[in-house]
mmCIF file of C-alpha atoms in Angstrom:
data_model
loop_
_atom_site.group_PDB
_atom_site.id
_atom_site.type_symbol
_atom_site.label_atom_id
_atom_site.label_comp_id
_atom_site.label_asym_id
_atom_site.label_seq_id
_atom_site.Cartn_x
_atom_site.Cartn_y
_atom_site.Cartn_z
ATOM 1 C CA UNK A 126 91.065 53.102 137.611
ATOM 2 C CA UNK A 127 91.718 51.566 134.392
ATOM 3 C CA UNK A 128 95.317 51.697 132.889
ATOM 4 C CA UNK A 129 92.696 53.013 129.812
ATOM 5 C CA UNK A 130 90.249 55.313 131.648
ATOM 6 C CA UNK A 131 93.655 56.298 133.173
ATOM 7 C CA UNK A 132 95.059 57.506 129.811
ATOM 8 C CA UNK A 133 92.071 58.453 128.734
ATOM 9 C CA UNK A 134 92.497 61.430 131.991
ATOM 10 C CA UNK A 135 95.593 62.106 130.927
ATOM 11 C CA UNK A 136 94.930 63.305 127.236
ATOM 12 C CA UNK A 137 91.549 65.313 128.917
ATOM 13 C CA UNK A 138 94.106 67.472 130.743
ATOM 14 C CA UNK A 139 97.443 67.737 127.896
ATOM 15 C CA UNK A 140 93.931 68.938 125.260
ATOM 16 C CA UNK A 141 93.948 72.872 125.608
ATOM 17 C CA UNK A 142 90.618 72.688 124.657
ATOM 18 C CA UNK A 143 89.292 70.602 127.950
ATOM 19 C CA UNK A 144 87.397 72.957 130.616
ATOM 20 C CA UNK A 145 86.324 75.151 127.750
ATOM 21 C CA UNK A 146 90.286 76.270 127.364
ATOM 22 C CA UNK A 147 90.592 77.313 131.638
ATOM 23 C CA UNK A 148 94.266 77.669 130.461
ATOM 24 C CA UNK A 149 94.800 79.344 127.603
ATOM 25 C CA UNK A 150 92.062 81.699 129.260
ATOM 26 C CA UNK A 151 94.322 81.991 133.070
ATOM 27 C CA UNK A 152 97.069 83.126 130.144
ATOM 28 C CA UNK A 153 95.354 85.088 128.854
ATOM 29 C CA UNK A 154 93.419 86.973 131.336
ATOM 30 C CA UNK A 155 96.842 86.760 133.323
ATOM 31 C CA UNK A 156 98.822 88.905 129.913
ATOM 32 C CA UNK A 157 100.642 86.089 129.512
ATOM 33 C CA UNK A 158 102.414 86.425 125.948
ATOM 34 C CA UNK A 159 104.419 83.854 125.861
ATOM 35 C CA UNK A 160 102.586 81.004 127.448
ATOM 36 C CA UNK A 161 100.121 82.920 125.135
ATOM 37 C CA UNK A 162 102.136 81.461 122.522
ATOM 38 C CA UNK A 163 102.661 78.046 123.742
ATOM 39 C CA UNK A 164 98.859 76.921 124.297
ATOM 40 C CA UNK A 165 97.914 78.396 120.769
ATOM 41 C CA UNK A 166 100.597 76.301 119.297
ATOM 42 C CA UNK A 167 98.701 72.836 120.409
ATOM 43 C CA UNK A 168 95.919 74.246 118.081
ATOM 44 C CA UNK A 169 92.323 75.264 120.038
ATOM 45 C CA UNK A 170 89.218 74.279 118.435
ATOM 46 C CA UNK A 171 87.499 77.673 117.478
ATOM 47 C CA UNK A 172 84.539 76.937 119.858
ATOM 48 C CA UNK A 173 87.670 77.721 122.552
ATOM 49 C CA UNK A 174 89.353 80.440 120.670
ATOM 50 C CA UNK A 175 85.421 82.444 120.170
ATOM 51 C CA UNK A 176 84.912 81.092 124.319
ATOM 52 C CA UNK A 177 88.273 82.596 125.538
ATOM 53 C CA UNK A 178 89.997 85.671 122.571
ATOM 54 C CA UNK A 179 87.474 87.765 124.469
ATOM 55 C CA UNK A 180 88.914 88.406 127.081
ATOM 56 C CA UNK A 181 91.185 90.313 125.381
ATOM 57 C CA UNK A 182 89.761 93.466 126.119
ATOM 58 C CA UNK A 183 90.037 93.424 129.348
ATOM 59 C CA UNK A 184 93.873 93.961 128.863
ATOM 60 C CA UNK A 185 96.353 97.198 128.309
ATOM 61 C CA UNK A 186 96.010 98.604 125.006
ATOM 62 C CA UNK A 187 99.783 97.318 124.256
ATOM 63 C CA UNK A 188 99.429 93.858 125.902
ATOM 64 C CA UNK A 189 95.833 93.024 123.949
ATOM 65 C CA UNK A 190 97.205 94.514 120.235
ATOM 66 C CA UNK A 191 100.106 91.475 120.996
ATOM 67 C CA UNK A 192 97.440 89.015 122.673
ATOM 68 C CA UNK A 193 95.142 89.700 119.702
ATOM 69 C CA UNK A 194 98.045 89.632 117.396
ATOM 70 C CA UNK A 195 99.086 85.542 118.570
ATOM 71 C CA UNK A 196 95.411 85.085 117.890
ATOM 72 C CA UNK A 197 95.802 86.267 113.859
ATOM 73 C CA UNK A 198 98.993 84.329 113.448
ATOM 74 C CA UNK A 199 96.703 80.693 114.665
ATOM 75 C CA UNK A 200 94.594 81.530 112.525
ATOM 76 C CA UNK A 201 91.563 83.490 114.046
ATOM 77 C CA UNK A 202 88.415 83.843 112.285
ATOM 78 C CA UNK A 203 84.460 84.595 111.385
ATOM 79 C CA UNK A 204 82.663 86.318 113.786
ATOM 80 C CA UNK A 205 84.690 86.509 116.676
ATOM 81 C CA UNK A 206 87.002 88.335 114.264
ATOM 82 C CA UNK A 207 84.437 90.538 112.925
ATOM 83 C CA UNK A 208 82.843 91.391 116.121
ATOM 84 C CA UNK A 209 86.607 92.192 117.770
ATOM 85 C CA UNK A 210 86.892 95.160 114.717
ATOM 86 C CA UNK A 211 83.470 96.114 116.047
ATOM 87 C CA UNK A 212 85.059 96.072 119.801
ATOM 88 C CA UNK A 213 87.668 97.679 119.093
ATOM 89 C CA UNK A 214 85.721 100.214 116.931
ATOM 90 C CA UNK A 215 83.626 101.124 119.651
ATOM 91 C CA UNK A 216 85.757 102.018 122.228
ATOM 92 C CA UNK A 217 85.554 105.033 123.558
ATOM 93 C CA UNK A 218 87.668 107.580 121.372
ATOM 94 C CA UNK A 219 90.194 108.085 124.176
ATOM 95 C CA UNK A 220 90.506 104.870 124.614
ATOM 96 C CA UNK A 221 90.640 103.687 120.781
ATOM 97 C CA UNK A 222 93.622 101.696 119.676
ATOM 98 C CA UNK A 223 94.194 102.386 116.080
ATOM 99 C CA UNK A 224 97.165 99.844 114.921
ATOM 100 C CA UNK A 225 94.510 97.358 116.839
ATOM 101 C CA UNK A 226 92.005 98.144 113.866
ATOM 102 C CA UNK A 227 94.604 98.144 111.364
ATOM 103 C CA UNK A 228 96.630 94.951 112.205
ATOM 104 C CA UNK A 229 92.263 93.068 112.557
ATOM 105 C CA UNK A 230 91.740 94.319 108.986
ATOM 106 C CA UNK A 231 95.040 93.422 107.643
ATOM 107 C CA UNK A 232 93.417 90.449 108.665
ATOM 108 C CA UNK A 233 90.520 90.355 107.252
ATOM 109 C CA UNK A 234 88.486 91.449 109.731
ATOM 110 C CA UNK A 235 85.065 92.724 107.893
ATOM 111 C CA UNK A 236 83.578 96.251 108.544
ATOM 112 C CA UNK A 237 80.247 94.462 107.050
ATOM 113 C CA UNK A 238 79.783 92.706 110.538
ATOM 114 C CA UNK A 239 76.224 92.974 110.906
ATOM 115 C CA UNK A 240 75.815 95.957 108.317
ATOM 116 C CA UNK A 241 78.711 97.932 110.091
ATOM 117 C CA UNK A 242 76.744 98.713 112.753
ATOM 118 C CA UNK A 243 80.822 99.063 113.859
ATOM 119 C CA UNK A 244 80.264 102.713 112.187
ATOM 120 C CA UNK A 245 77.393 103.831 114.543
ATOM 121 C CA UNK A 246 80.292 105.127 116.246
ATOM 122 C CA UNK A 247 82.736 107.411 114.427
ATOM 123 C CA UNK A 248 79.539 108.847 113.046
ATOM 124 C CA UNK A 249 78.226 110.333 116.153
ATOM 125 C CA UNK A 250 82.169 111.217 117.163
ATOM 126 C CA UNK A 251 81.802 112.669 113.881
ATOM 127 C CA UNK A 252 85.649 110.841 113.302
ATOM 128 C CA UNK A 253 85.711 111.175 109.038
ATOM 129 C CA UNK A 254 89.543 109.289 109.264
ATOM 130 C CA UNK A 255 88.581 106.533 110.286
ATOM 131 C CA UNK A 256 85.327 106.765 109.233
ATOM 132 C CA UNK A 257 87.219 107.052 105.905
ATOM 133 C CA UNK A 258 89.315 104.308 105.912
ATOM 134 C CA UNK A 259 86.712 101.901 106.865
ATOM 135 C CA UNK A 260 84.615 102.758 104.682
ATOM 136 C CA UNK A 261 87.520 101.670 101.329
ATOM 137 C CA UNK A 262 86.019 98.436 102.790
ATOM 138 C CA UNK A 263 82.035 99.278 103.091
ATOM 139 C CA UNK A 264 80.061 96.851 100.994
ATOM 140 C CA UNK A 265 77.120 99.557 99.006
ATOM 141 C CA UNK A 266 74.898 98.041 101.648
ATOM 142 C CA UNK A 267 76.954 98.252 104.624
ATOM 143 C CA UNK A 268 77.291 102.536 103.604
ATOM 144 C CA UNK A 269 73.039 102.852 102.652
ATOM 145 C CA UNK A 270 72.518 101.461 105.888
ATOM 146 C CA UNK A 271 74.924 103.887 107.704
ATOM 147 C CA UNK A 272 73.368 106.770 105.727
ATOM 148 C CA UNK A 273 70.733 107.013 108.926
ATOM 149 C CA UNK A 274 73.228 107.624 111.441
ATOM 150 C CA UNK A 275 74.788 110.699 109.615
ATOM 151 C CA UNK A 276 72.211 111.800 109.020
ATOM 152 C CA UNK A 277 71.023 112.225 112.444
ATOM 153 C CA UNK A 278 74.564 114.413 113.108
ATOM 154 C CA UNK A 279 74.060 118.242 114.389
ATOM 155 C CA UNK A 280 76.961 119.583 112.346
ATOM 156 C CA UNK A 281 75.731 120.322 108.982
ATOM 157 C CA UNK A 282 79.688 120.174 107.429
ATOM 158 C CA UNK A 283 80.779 117.094 109.299
ATOM 159 C CA UNK A 284 76.701 115.572 108.237
ATOM 160 C CA UNK A 285 77.325 116.750 104.655
ATOM 161 C CA UNK A 286 80.982 115.606 104.739
ATOM 162 C CA UNK A 287 80.348 112.250 105.638
ATOM 163 C CA UNK A 288 76.579 111.688 103.337
ATOM 164 C CA UNK A 289 79.406 112.387 100.138
ATOM 165 C CA UNK A 290 81.990 110.126 101.714
ATOM 166 C CA UNK A 291 78.837 107.208 102.644
ATOM 167 C CA UNK A 292 78.203 107.744 98.956
ATOM 168 C CA UNK A 293 81.607 107.427 97.150
ATOM 169 C CA UNK A 294 81.364 104.237 99.300
ATOM 170 C CA UNK A 295 78.875 103.023 97.288
ATOM 171 C CA UNK A 296 75.419 104.047 98.954
ATOM 172 C CA UNK A 297 72.466 104.305 96.346
ATOM 173 C CA UNK A 298 73.668 101.290 94.354
ATOM 174 C CA UNK A 299 72.484 97.863 94.915
ATOM 175 C CA UNK A 300 70.101 99.354 97.696
ATOM 176 C CA UNK A 301 66.144 99.054 96.784
ATOM 177 C CA UNK A 302 65.936 101.559 99.909
ATOM 178 C CA UNK A 303 67.810 103.918 102.246
ATOM 179 C CA UNK A 304 65.431 103.575 105.756
#
């Protein structure tokens, strides 16, 4: 191999994006926050972050929180961030990590992502407290889109309370129809 191709190979191996972020993937899967932090300092591409970040879901709540925080501090944004909020909300109520949800919101995760479908599980579980928190950041369109979910709640008191919350969030404003 020529010296030029040799140095190109060294550069490729040193890249945090090499093989779709294989080194970063390994560090995340192992829950190695120290190594992950060092690799993230190498500024992986948004594509690598989008590939690796979802692996944080496989970690325990404590490890997941720390790992997600590292990614957020390295400016994780866009659909990947919004999907993370959606996933965190959709966890079974016994596994849900409200501190992780608050962290994602702090870094501007958008509750309106995918018309706020993440709110559907909160409505079905009648988690009125968390729903109220998230509706503070919901658009009128998202609130309107979730009215159909509330209408399927059998407990009339919970249905009334959630309908009132959605209407207070602007469900009837700026929408042509509620399907």
